[in-house]
Short mmCIF file of C-alpha atoms in Angstrom, two decimals:
data_model
loop_
_atom_site.label_atom_id
_atom_site.label_comp_id
_atom_site.label_asym_id
_atom_site.label_seq_id
_atom_site.Cartn_x
_atom_site.Cartn_y
_atom_site.Cartn_z
CA MET A 1 81.56 164.09 -46.31
CA LYS A 2 82.40 166.52 -49.08
CA ILE A 3 85.56 165.10 -50.64
CA SER A 4 87.98 166.12 -53.38
CA VAL A 5 90.26 163.47 -54.83
CA ILE A 6 93.69 164.46 -56.11
CA GLY A 7 94.70 161.85 -58.67
CA SER A 8 93.06 159.55 -61.21
CA GLY A 9 95.12 156.35 -61.00
CA ASN A 10 94.04 152.99 -59.60
CA VAL A 11 93.93 154.05 -55.94
CA ALA A 12 92.14 157.35 -56.66
CA THR A 13 89.63 155.65 -58.95
CA HIS A 14 88.74 152.75 -56.66
CA LEU A 15 88.52 154.98 -53.58
CA GLY A 16 86.55 157.68 -55.44
CA ASN A 17 84.03 155.06 -56.55
CA ALA A 18 83.81 153.60 -53.05
CA PHE A 19 83.16 157.05 -51.48
CA TYR A 20 80.46 157.72 -54.07
CA ARG A 21 78.79 154.34 -53.45
CA ALA A 22 78.85 154.97 -49.70
CA GLY A 23 76.89 158.20 -50.22
CA HIS A 24 79.68 160.74 -49.84
CA HIS A 25 79.73 163.84 -52.01
CA VAL A 26 82.77 163.61 -54.27
CA ALA A 27 83.05 167.26 -55.27
CA GLU A 28 86.15 167.39 -57.43
CA VAL A 29 88.64 165.12 -59.13
CA PHE A 30 92.04 166.54 -60.03
CA SER A 31 94.39 165.23 -62.70
CA ARG A 32 96.83 167.10 -64.96
CA SER A 33 95.17 165.19 -67.80
CA ARG A 34 91.63 166.49 -68.50
CA GLU A 35 90.68 163.14 -69.99
CA HIS A 36 91.73 161.20 -66.89
CA ALA A 37 90.11 163.68 -64.50
CA ALA A 38 86.86 163.57 -66.51
CA LEU A 39 86.78 159.76 -66.59
CA LEU A 40 86.53 159.42 -62.82
CA ALA A 41 84.66 162.72 -62.28
CA GLU A 42 81.80 161.67 -64.56
CA ARG A 43 81.34 158.35 -62.80
CA VAL A 44 81.01 159.96 -59.39
CA GLY A 45 79.21 163.16 -60.37
CA ALA A 46 82.20 165.39 -59.58
CA ARG A 47 83.79 168.39 -61.28
CA ALA A 48 86.98 167.63 -63.25
CA VAL A 49 89.85 169.95 -62.31
CA THR A 50 93.20 170.20 -64.10
CA ASP A 51 94.69 173.15 -62.20
CA LEU A 52 95.35 172.76 -58.49
CA ALA A 53 94.52 176.45 -57.99
CA ASP A 54 90.93 175.71 -59.09
CA LEU A 55 90.23 173.35 -56.19
CA SER A 56 87.69 174.68 -53.75
CA GLY A 57 88.73 175.10 -50.12
CA ASP A 58 85.30 174.34 -48.74
CA LEU A 59 85.83 170.62 -48.18
CA ASP A 60 85.68 168.03 -45.41
CA LEU A 61 88.53 166.06 -46.98
CA CYS A 62 91.09 166.65 -49.67
CA LEU A 63 92.63 163.23 -50.42
CA ILE A 64 95.93 163.05 -52.30
CA ALA A 65 96.00 159.67 -54.03
CA ILE A 66 98.97 159.91 -56.38
CA LYS A 67 102.43 158.33 -56.68
CA ASP A 68 104.52 158.68 -53.52
CA ASP A 69 107.24 160.74 -55.18
CA ALA A 70 104.78 163.22 -56.76
CA ILE A 71 103.20 164.32 -53.47
CA SER A 72 105.63 167.06 -52.49
CA GLY A 73 105.18 168.69 -55.91
CA VAL A 74 101.41 168.81 -55.46
CA LEU A 75 101.70 170.20 -51.94
CA SER A 76 103.71 173.20 -53.03
CA ALA A 77 101.03 174.09 -55.59
CA LEU A 78 98.09 173.44 -53.25
CA LYS A 79 96.62 176.63 -51.83
CA PRO A 80 96.24 176.71 -48.05
CA ALA A 81 92.44 177.08 -48.27
CA LEU A 82 91.91 173.96 -46.18
CA GLU A 83 93.63 175.77 -43.36
CA LEU A 84 90.78 178.28 -43.34
CA SER A 85 87.87 175.88 -43.81
CA GLY A 86 89.06 173.35 -41.24
CA GLY A 87 88.87 170.34 -43.58
CA ILE A 88 91.29 167.43 -43.54
CA LEU A 89 94.24 167.07 -45.88
CA ALA A 90 95.29 163.42 -46.22
CA HIS A 91 97.38 161.19 -48.48
CA THR A 92 97.22 157.49 -49.38
CA ALA A 93 100.97 156.83 -49.67
CA GLY A 94 102.79 153.93 -48.02
CA SER A 95 106.23 155.49 -47.80
CA ILE A 96 105.48 159.18 -47.08
CA PRO A 97 105.39 160.43 -43.45
CA LEU A 98 102.44 162.39 -42.06
CA GLU A 99 104.75 165.35 -41.34
CA ILE A 100 104.96 166.31 -45.00
CA LEU A 101 101.34 167.59 -44.86
CA LYS A 102 101.65 169.71 -41.74
CA GLY A 103 102.53 172.97 -43.51
CA ASN A 104 99.39 172.76 -45.67
CA ALA A 105 96.56 172.14 -43.23
CA ARG A 106 95.70 172.21 -39.56
CA ASN A 107 94.04 168.78 -39.75
CA CYS A 108 96.07 166.23 -41.59
CA GLY A 109 96.20 162.48 -41.90
CA VAL A 110 97.20 159.35 -43.73
CA PHE A 111 94.60 157.06 -45.29
CA TYR A 112 96.68 154.21 -46.73
CA PRO A 113 94.77 151.21 -48.12
CA PHE A 114 97.03 148.19 -47.65
CA GLN A 115 96.16 146.38 -50.84
CA THR A 116 97.28 146.11 -54.45
CA PHE A 117 94.82 147.76 -56.87
CA SER A 118 94.51 146.89 -60.54
CA LYS A 119 92.80 148.82 -63.28
CA PHE A 120 90.57 145.97 -64.37
CA ARG A 121 89.76 144.34 -61.05
CA GLU A 122 87.18 145.69 -58.64
CA PRO A 123 88.80 145.48 -55.18
CA ASP A 124 86.96 143.77 -52.36
CA PHE A 125 86.55 146.51 -49.75
CA ARG A 126 85.21 144.17 -47.08
CA GLU A 127 87.87 143.90 -44.36
CA LEU A 128 90.35 145.85 -46.51
CA PRO A 129 92.96 147.20 -44.07
CA PHE A 130 93.29 150.99 -43.95
CA CYS A 131 96.35 152.34 -42.16
CA ILE A 132 95.22 155.53 -40.45
CA GLU A 133 97.35 158.24 -38.92
CA ALA A 134 96.38 161.79 -37.99
CA ASN A 135 97.73 164.82 -36.14
CA ASN A 136 94.73 164.99 -33.82
CA ARG A 137 92.07 162.73 -32.35
CA GLU A 138 89.09 164.18 -34.24
CA THR A 139 90.79 163.79 -37.61
CA PHE A 140 91.78 160.23 -36.72
CA GLN A 141 88.18 159.37 -35.88
CA LEU A 142 86.81 160.94 -39.06
CA LEU A 143 89.26 158.94 -41.22
CA GLU A 144 88.51 155.81 -39.22
CA GLY A 145 84.79 156.31 -39.85
CA LEU A 146 85.43 156.90 -43.55
CA ALA A 147 87.30 153.58 -43.82
CA LYS A 148 84.54 151.71 -41.96
CA GLY A 149 81.85 153.36 -44.07
CA ILE A 150 83.25 151.85 -47.28
CA GLY A 151 83.53 148.40 -45.67
CA GLY A 152 87.21 148.59 -44.68
CA LYS A 153 89.00 147.78 -41.45
CA PRO A 154 90.91 150.74 -39.96
CA TYR A 155 94.21 150.25 -38.13
CA GLY A 156 96.02 152.99 -36.23
CA ILE A 157 99.50 152.88 -37.77
CA ASP A 158 102.24 155.45 -37.26
CA SER A 159 104.67 156.51 -39.98
CA GLU A 160 107.40 154.21 -38.60
CA GLN A 161 105.14 151.14 -38.66
CA ARG A 162 103.89 152.12 -42.11
CA LYS A 163 107.46 151.84 -43.48
CA THR A 164 107.66 148.29 -42.17
CA LEU A 165 104.31 147.42 -43.72
CA HIS A 166 105.50 148.77 -47.05
CA LEU A 167 108.63 146.61 -46.90
CA ALA A 168 106.67 143.53 -45.80
CA ALA A 169 104.41 144.05 -48.81
CA VAL A 170 107.40 143.96 -51.14
CA PHE A 171 108.29 140.48 -49.83
CA ALA A 172 104.77 139.08 -49.61
CA ALA A 173 103.42 140.57 -52.85
CA ASN A 174 106.09 141.81 -55.32
CA PHE A 175 108.62 139.06 -54.62
CA SER A 176 106.03 136.28 -54.45
CA ASN A 177 104.71 137.44 -57.77
CA HIS A 178 108.21 137.22 -59.25
CA LEU A 179 108.38 133.60 -58.11
CA TYR A 180 105.11 133.00 -59.96
CA VAL A 181 106.87 134.48 -63.01
CA VAL A 182 109.74 132.02 -62.58
CA ALA A 183 107.22 129.16 -62.47
CA GLU A 184 105.44 130.56 -65.53
CA GLU A 185 108.67 130.68 -67.56
CA MET A 186 109.66 127.20 -66.43
CA LEU A 187 106.33 125.71 -67.52
CA LYS A 188 106.58 127.47 -70.89
CA GLU A 189 109.92 125.71 -71.45
CA LYS A 190 108.13 122.36 -71.29
CA GLN A 191 105.00 123.50 -73.20
CA LEU A 192 102.89 123.34 -70.04
CA PRO A 193 100.03 125.82 -69.54
CA PHE A 194 100.18 128.22 -66.58
CA ASP A 195 96.65 127.05 -65.77
CA ILE A 196 98.04 123.86 -64.29
CA ILE A 197 99.76 125.72 -61.44
CA ARG A 198 97.02 128.28 -60.70
CA PRO A 199 95.16 126.11 -58.13
CA LEU A 200 98.44 125.54 -56.25
CA ILE A 201 99.21 129.28 -56.12
CA LYS A 202 95.71 130.02 -54.88
CA GLU A 203 95.78 127.32 -52.21
CA THR A 204 99.25 128.40 -50.99
CA ALA A 205 97.81 131.85 -50.28
CA GLU A 206 94.51 130.51 -48.93
CA LYS A 207 96.33 128.28 -46.45
CA VAL A 208 97.81 131.27 -44.62
CA MET A 209 94.43 133.01 -44.32
CA GLN A 210 93.86 130.92 -41.19
CA SER A 211 97.26 129.60 -40.19
CA SER A 212 100.72 131.04 -39.71
CA PRO A 213 102.92 130.72 -42.82
CA PHE A 214 105.72 129.40 -40.63
CA GLU A 215 103.53 126.44 -39.70
CA ALA A 216 102.25 126.04 -43.27
CA GLN A 217 105.74 125.56 -44.76
CA THR A 218 106.26 122.34 -46.75
CA GLY A 219 108.67 121.05 -49.39
CA PRO A 220 112.15 119.64 -49.93
CA ALA A 221 113.98 122.63 -48.37
CA LEU A 222 112.04 122.19 -45.13
CA ARG A 223 112.65 118.44 -45.09
CA GLY A 224 116.30 118.89 -46.04
CA ASP A 225 115.75 116.38 -48.86
CA LEU A 226 119.21 116.52 -50.45
CA ASP A 227 118.42 114.16 -53.35
CA VAL A 228 115.58 116.39 -54.54
CA LEU A 229 117.57 119.59 -53.95
CA GLU A 230 120.47 118.31 -56.04
CA SER A 231 118.24 117.13 -58.86
CA HIS A 232 116.48 120.53 -58.85
CA LEU A 233 119.77 122.40 -59.08
CA SER A 234 120.87 120.30 -62.00
CA LEU A 235 117.46 120.69 -63.67
CA LEU A 236 117.76 124.49 -63.35
CA GLY A 237 120.65 124.39 -65.80
CA ASP A 238 118.48 122.64 -68.40
CA TYR A 239 116.16 125.48 -69.39
CA PRO A 240 117.74 127.66 -72.09
CA GLY A 241 114.80 130.11 -71.94
CA LEU A 242 115.32 130.73 -68.23
CA LYS A 243 118.68 132.44 -68.79
CA GLN A 244 116.68 135.68 -68.96
CA ILE A 245 115.82 135.30 -65.27
CA TYR A 246 118.74 136.83 -63.41
CA GLY A 247 120.11 134.86 -60.47
CA LEU A 248 117.77 131.89 -60.82
CA ARG A 249 120.13 129.30 -59.27
CA GLU A 250 121.14 131.75 -56.54
CA ILE A 251 117.47 132.44 -55.73
CA TYR A 252 116.90 128.69 -55.44
CA LYS A 253 119.95 128.16 -53.23
CA LEU A 254 119.38 131.20 -51.02
CA LEU A 255 115.69 130.57 -50.34
CA THR A 256 116.32 126.86 -49.79
CA GLU A 257 119.04 127.58 -47.24
CA SER A 258 116.92 130.25 -45.59
CA ILE A 259 113.98 127.85 -45.13
CA PHE A 260 116.21 124.99 -44.00
CA ARG A 261 118.05 127.09 -41.40
CA GLN A 262 115.00 128.88 -40.03
CA HIS A 263 113.20 125.66 -39.22
CA ARG A 264 116.31 124.27 -37.49
CA ASN A 265 117.24 127.50 -35.67
CA LEU A 266 120.63 127.55 -37.42
CA MET B 1 86.43 100.88 -59.31
CA LYS B 2 87.71 98.63 -56.57
CA ILE B 3 90.65 100.52 -55.08
CA SER B 4 93.26 99.92 -52.39
CA VAL B 5 95.12 102.90 -51.02
CA ILE B 6 98.71 102.49 -49.80
CA GLY B 7 99.35 105.26 -47.28
CA SER B 8 97.43 107.26 -44.71
CA GLY B 9 98.95 110.76 -44.99
CA ASN B 10 97.31 113.90 -46.38
CA VAL B 11 97.28 112.80 -50.02
CA ALA B 12 96.07 109.27 -49.24
CA THR B 13 93.36 110.57 -46.89
CA HIS B 14 91.96 113.27 -49.17
CA LEU B 15 92.04 111.01 -52.25
CA GLY B 16 90.56 108.06 -50.34
CA ASN B 17 87.70 110.24 -49.16
CA ALA B 18 87.15 111.62 -52.65
CA PHE B 19 87.03 108.12 -54.20
CA TYR B 20 84.54 107.04 -51.56
CA ARG B 21 82.33 110.11 -52.13
CA ALA B 22 82.40 109.48 -55.89
CA GLY B 23 80.99 105.99 -55.31
CA HIS B 24 84.14 103.90 -55.75
CA HIS B 25 84.73 100.87 -53.59
CA VAL B 26 87.73 101.59 -51.38
CA ALA B 27 88.61 98.03 -50.38
CA GLU B 28 91.77 98.42 -48.29
CA VAL B 29 93.90 101.07 -46.65
CA PHE B 30 97.50 100.20 -45.84
CA SER B 31 99.68 101.89 -43.23
CA ARG B 32 102.44 100.47 -41.04
CA SER B 33 100.57 102.10 -38.16
CA ARG B 34 97.32 100.27 -37.37
CA GLU B 35 95.88 103.43 -35.86
CA HIS B 36 96.52 105.49 -39.00
CA ALA B 37 95.25 102.79 -41.33
CA ALA B 38 92.08 102.39 -39.25
CA LEU B 39 91.38 106.12 -39.18
CA LEU B 40 91.00 106.39 -42.94
CA ALA B 41 89.68 102.85 -43.43
CA GLU B 42 86.74 103.43 -41.08
CA ARG B 43 85.70 106.61 -42.84
CA VAL B 44 85.56 104.95 -46.25
CA GLY B 45 84.31 101.52 -45.20
CA ALA B 46 87.60 99.78 -46.06
CA ARG B 47 89.69 97.09 -44.40
CA ALA B 48 92.74 98.36 -42.50
CA VAL B 49 95.93 96.53 -43.50
CA THR B 50 99.33 96.81 -41.80
CA ASP B 51 101.22 94.12 -43.73
CA LEU B 52 101.72 94.57 -47.46
CA ALA B 53 101.48 90.79 -47.91
CA ASP B 54 97.85 90.96 -46.74
CA LEU B 55 96.71 93.17 -49.61
CA SER B 56 94.34 91.44 -51.99
CA GLY B 57 95.34 91.17 -55.64
CA ASP B 58 91.81 91.35 -56.94
CA LEU B 59 91.72 95.13 -57.54
CA ASP B 60 91.11 97.62 -60.31
CA LEU B 61 93.64 100.03 -58.82
CA CYS B 62 96.33 99.87 -56.18
CA LEU B 63 97.31 103.51 -55.49
CA ILE B 64 100.60 104.20 -53.69
CA ALA B 65 100.16 107.56 -51.97
CA ILE B 66 103.20 107.82 -49.68
CA LYS B 67 106.38 109.94 -49.50
CA ASP B 68 108.42 109.89 -52.71
CA ASP B 69 111.47 108.30 -51.12
CA ALA B 70 109.47 105.48 -49.47
CA ILE B 71 108.00 104.13 -52.71
CA SER B 72 110.82 101.80 -53.73
CA GLY B 73 110.71 100.14 -50.30
CA VAL B 74 106.99 99.40 -50.66
CA LEU B 75 107.42 98.06 -54.18
CA SER B 76 109.91 95.42 -53.13
CA ALA B 77 107.43 94.15 -50.50
CA LEU B 78 104.39 94.30 -52.77
CA LYS B 79 103.39 90.94 -54.14
CA PRO B 80 102.93 90.73 -57.90
CA ALA B 81 99.24 89.78 -57.61
CA LEU B 82 98.18 92.76 -59.68
CA GLU B 83 100.10 91.24 -62.54
CA LEU B 84 97.70 88.31 -62.51
CA SER B 85 94.47 90.22 -61.95
CA GLY B 86 95.17 92.89 -64.57
CA GLY B 87 94.58 95.83 -62.23
CA ILE B 88 96.50 99.11 -62.33
CA LEU B 89 99.42 99.93 -60.06
CA ALA B 90 99.87 103.72 -59.75
CA HIS B 91 101.63 106.25 -57.56
CA THR B 92 100.91 109.88 -56.66
CA ALA B 93 104.51 111.14 -56.46
CA GLY B 94 105.81 114.27 -58.18
CA SER B 95 109.45 113.28 -58.46
CA ILE B 96 109.29 109.51 -59.17
CA PRO B 97 109.29 108.25 -62.77
CA LEU B 98 106.67 105.84 -64.09
CA GLU B 99 109.41 103.27 -64.87
CA ILE B 100 109.84 102.37 -61.21
CA LEU B 101 106.47 100.53 -61.26
CA LYS B 102 107.05 98.47 -64.37
CA GLY B 103 108.47 95.40 -62.63
CA ASN B 104 105.40 95.11 -60.40
CA ALA B 105 102.44 95.29 -62.76
CA ARG B 106 101.51 95.03 -66.41
CA ASN B 107 99.33 98.17 -66.19
CA CYS B 108 100.97 101.02 -64.39
CA GLY B 109 100.52 104.74 -64.10
CA VAL B 110 101.05 108.01 -62.30
CA PHE B 111 98.14 109.87 -60.69
CA TYR B 112 99.79 113.01 -59.30
CA PRO B 113 97.46 115.68 -57.88
CA PHE B 114 99.20 119.02 -58.42
CA GLN B 115 98.14 120.67 -55.20
CA THR B 116 99.29 121.11 -51.61
CA PHE B 117 97.20 119.13 -49.13
CA SER B 118 96.82 119.96 -45.45
CA LYS B 119 95.53 117.80 -42.68
CA PHE B 120 92.88 120.27 -41.52
CA ARG B 121 91.73 121.73 -44.84
CA GLU B 122 89.34 119.99 -47.18
CA PRO B 123 90.83 120.44 -50.67
CA ASP B 124 88.68 121.83 -53.46
CA PHE B 125 88.66 119.04 -56.06
CA ARG B 126 86.89 121.11 -58.69
CA GLU B 127 89.41 121.77 -61.48
CA LEU B 128 92.20 120.27 -59.38
CA PRO B 129 94.93 119.32 -61.88
CA PHE B 130 95.86 115.64 -62.01
CA CYS B 131 99.04 114.77 -63.87
CA ILE B 132 98.41 111.46 -65.53
CA GLU B 133 100.90 109.11 -67.12
CA ALA B 134 100.48 105.44 -68.01
CA ASN B 135 102.25 102.67 -69.88
CA ASN B 136 99.26 101.99 -72.13
CA ARG B 137 96.24 103.79 -73.54
CA GLU B 138 93.58 101.90 -71.58
CA THR B 139 95.28 102.57 -68.25
CA PHE B 140 95.67 106.25 -69.16
CA GLN B 141 91.96 106.52 -69.92
CA LEU B 142 90.94 104.77 -66.70
CA LEU B 143 93.08 107.14 -64.61
CA GLU B 144 91.79 110.11 -66.60
CA GLY B 145 88.22 109.03 -65.89
CA LEU B 146 89.04 108.57 -62.20
CA ALA B 147 90.35 112.15 -61.97
CA LYS B 148 87.29 113.55 -63.77
CA GLY B 149 84.96 111.51 -61.59
CA ILE B 150 86.17 113.23 -58.43
CA GLY B 151 85.89 116.70 -60.05
CA GLY B 152 89.51 117.07 -61.13
CA LYS B 153 91.06 118.11 -64.42
CA PRO B 154 93.38 115.50 -65.94
CA TYR B 155 96.52 116.49 -67.85
CA GLY B 156 98.70 114.06 -69.81
CA ILE B 157 102.16 114.73 -68.33
CA ASP B 158 105.26 112.63 -68.92
CA SER B 159 107.89 111.99 -66.25
CA GLU B 160 110.20 114.67 -67.71
CA GLN B 161 107.47 117.36 -67.58
CA ARG B 162 106.48 116.20 -64.11
CA LYS B 163 109.99 117.02 -62.83
CA THR B 164 109.59 120.57 -64.13
CA LEU B 165 106.18 120.89 -62.50
CA HIS B 166 107.64 119.76 -59.21
CA LEU B 167 110.40 122.38 -59.43
CA ALA B 168 107.96 125.12 -60.48
CA ALA B 169 105.87 124.25 -57.41
CA VAL B 170 108.87 124.81 -55.16
CA PHE B 171 109.16 128.37 -56.48
CA ALA B 172 105.46 129.21 -56.61
CA ALA B 173 104.43 127.55 -53.35
CA ASN B 174 107.32 126.73 -50.95
CA PHE B 175 109.38 129.83 -51.70
CA SER B 176 106.37 132.18 -51.80
CA ASN B 177 105.34 130.84 -48.44
CA HIS B 178 108.80 131.60 -47.05
CA LEU B 179 108.37 135.21 -48.20
CA TYR B 180 105.09 135.28 -46.27
CA VAL B 181 107.13 134.10 -43.27
CA VAL B 182 109.57 136.99 -43.76
CA ALA B 183 106.64 139.43 -43.80
CA GLU B 184 105.17 137.76 -40.71
CA GLU B 185 108.42 138.15 -38.76
CA MET B 186 108.83 141.76 -39.90
CA LEU B 187 105.34 142.70 -38.73
CA LYS B 188 105.95 141.02 -35.37
CA GLU B 189 108.97 143.27 -34.89
CA LYS B 190 106.65 146.30 -35.00
CA GLN B 191 103.82 144.69 -33.01
CA LEU B 192 101.65 144.50 -36.13
CA PRO B 193 99.20 141.61 -36.56
CA PHE B 194 99.64 139.25 -39.54
CA ASP B 195 95.94 139.84 -40.26
CA ILE B 196 96.79 143.21 -41.76
CA ILE B 197 98.71 141.64 -44.67
CA ARG B 198 96.39 138.68 -45.35
CA PRO B 199 94.15 140.53 -47.85
CA LEU B 200 97.25 141.61 -49.82
CA ILE B 201 98.59 138.03 -49.97
CA LYS B 202 95.23 136.76 -51.13
CA GLU B 203 94.81 139.44 -53.80
CA THR B 204 98.37 138.90 -55.09
CA ALA B 205 97.48 135.25 -55.77
CA GLU B 206 93.96 136.07 -57.05
CA LYS B 207 95.37 138.55 -59.58
CA VAL B 208 97.25 135.83 -61.44
CA MET B 209 94.18 133.58 -61.66
CA GLN B 210 93.20 135.53 -64.77
CA SER B 211 96.33 137.38 -65.84
CA SER B 212 99.97 136.50 -66.40
CA PRO B 213 102.17 137.16 -63.34
CA PHE B 214 104.69 138.91 -65.59
CA GLU B 215 102.02 141.49 -66.47
CA ALA B 216 100.79 141.70 -62.88
CA GLN B 217 104.19 142.71 -61.46
CA THR B 218 104.25 145.99 -59.49
CA GLY B 219 106.48 147.63 -56.89
CA PRO B 220 109.71 149.57 -56.43
CA ALA B 221 111.94 146.90 -58.03
CA LEU B 222 109.89 147.03 -61.22
CA ARG B 223 109.91 150.83 -61.29
CA GLY B 224 113.60 150.96 -60.40
CA ASP B 225 112.72 153.36 -57.57
CA LEU B 226 116.20 153.75 -56.07
CA ASP B 227 115.11 155.97 -53.14
CA VAL B 228 112.69 153.32 -51.89
CA LEU B 229 115.14 150.46 -52.53
CA GLU B 230 117.85 152.21 -50.51
CA SER B 231 115.53 153.01 -47.64
CA HIS B 232 114.32 149.39 -47.61
CA LEU B 233 117.89 148.06 -47.46
CA SER B 234 118.71 150.31 -44.56
CA LEU B 235 115.43 149.39 -42.82
CA LEU B 236 116.32 145.69 -43.16
CA GLY B 237 119.21 146.26 -40.77
CA ASP B 238 116.85 147.66 -38.13
CA TYR B 239 115.05 144.49 -37.09
CA PRO B 240 117.01 142.60 -34.44
CA GLY B 241 114.52 139.71 -34.50
CA LEU B 242 115.03 139.16 -38.21
CA LYS B 243 118.63 138.00 -37.75
CA GLN B 244 117.15 134.49 -37.53
CA ILE B 245 116.15 134.70 -41.20
CA TYR B 246 119.22 133.65 -43.14
CA GLY B 247 120.21 135.81 -46.11
CA LEU B 248 117.45 138.39 -45.69
CA ARG B 249 119.32 141.31 -47.30
CA GLU B 250 120.64 139.03 -50.05
CA ILE B 251 117.11 137.77 -50.77
CA TYR B 252 115.94 141.39 -51.05
CA LYS B 253 118.81 142.39 -53.34
CA LEU B 254 118.68 139.29 -55.52
CA LEU B 255 114.92 139.32 -56.12
CA THR B 256 114.94 143.10 -56.68
CA GLU B 257 117.70 142.82 -59.29
CA SER B 258 115.98 139.82 -60.89
CA ILE B 259 112.69 141.74 -61.28
CA PHE B 260 114.43 144.91 -62.47
CA ARG B 261 116.50 143.12 -65.10
CA GLN B 262 113.75 140.88 -66.41
CA HIS B 263 111.44 143.78 -67.17
CA ARG B 264 114.24 145.63 -68.98
CA ASN B 265 115.63 142.58 -70.82
CA LEU B 266 119.03 143.08 -69.14
#
């Protein structure tokens, strides 16, 4: 496929590289910053573009891979050339409905990789879930094939389901990570290295790769071990450095009660 | 080393097997249930014991690997033979101080593997942190060597630090897992398979294997993206099946505010 990538952040970069490796022709990379556009463009043999009006219309796919709240701004500046050439206009955003693209192209879709991307980590594309949505069957199949071609696993997900996925990700990824931060700060208070808890964090995630997290639950909250719960609450007052973590005792109490009640149907 | 293992649960079983594989002589396995004692004893070529009075005193190590709150009961029934033979009496409990063992043996210690063990998963002992404490230098070194011999990484941790580790584990493991449960229930509401979020959970944990979780934080709470936060809060009211999860909206609000404030020093 002949593809232009709008954006030069983590998602744009990792997808651009993956398309290139899979043998697609990445034609153009757009970023308002010439430096950023050039960085990705050079790696994938594309042309760096800093003005949306300079994008060619002769494309199979124009993929908008920028921050969710910047998409509407790009759309208003995007010329309707795709309309004429019959290519696909798609975005990679978790929280933006498909509808937003409909004024700009006849064939439009969503190509949302359900993963967290980091600048310095190469993502594992094998089995990476891609949430696909399109306004017609042919477009859906082309996006599905694109996901498979880079090793991913396509799922047909409508805009309503995508919102739920986005919210679930906040709990499972952003909030979990904050709990790692709490642990990190707590260990620092007692001069303990974060290294000591890394295997436990890894295994906690690994355990739910096969089983259901509900069945994998362990700990004093599950057992309703009041002695331990009380000693933990009193211990939580003993870390002067943890005052910077807002609501620490409330987080402990709320999550403990939530675990306790769920496993007793209360 | 000639070792007797008190207990037949996950910790006792995985440690017993690891000692056996490393070439130690596992002499006895104690459980009140003959069936449970026999199950582990047969695998490691040990004698199954169901009465604490039948344990031999002629040991290098008697390791108590049972639930934290059952330890004092075992100690009162344990004969003081170790006192005479000079072996080590140790326990594997996160929340029990070393002191509790002092009346039962001259050489006593703590051998606490800082990991979550499951019945059906073989733990990875490479680099597994062992929190070691002892009442004398020689005992400390013997327990340190035992941990290294089965592939683990020993840390000298006193009872005070161990309490903090135990609490940090509740946040990083038990509470994180409950957030996975929230995600699981949310996906069910929209007929989405849990499989779709597994790669994200895994990557979220993998990311902090090299970096600090504070630096790895992402998401709408970190960015202070009020549009997304508001739409998430309203979405949280839309899942009838999630009423069973106590405090769901409060968990969302509290963790969001905690992330937001921490990254702005508020």
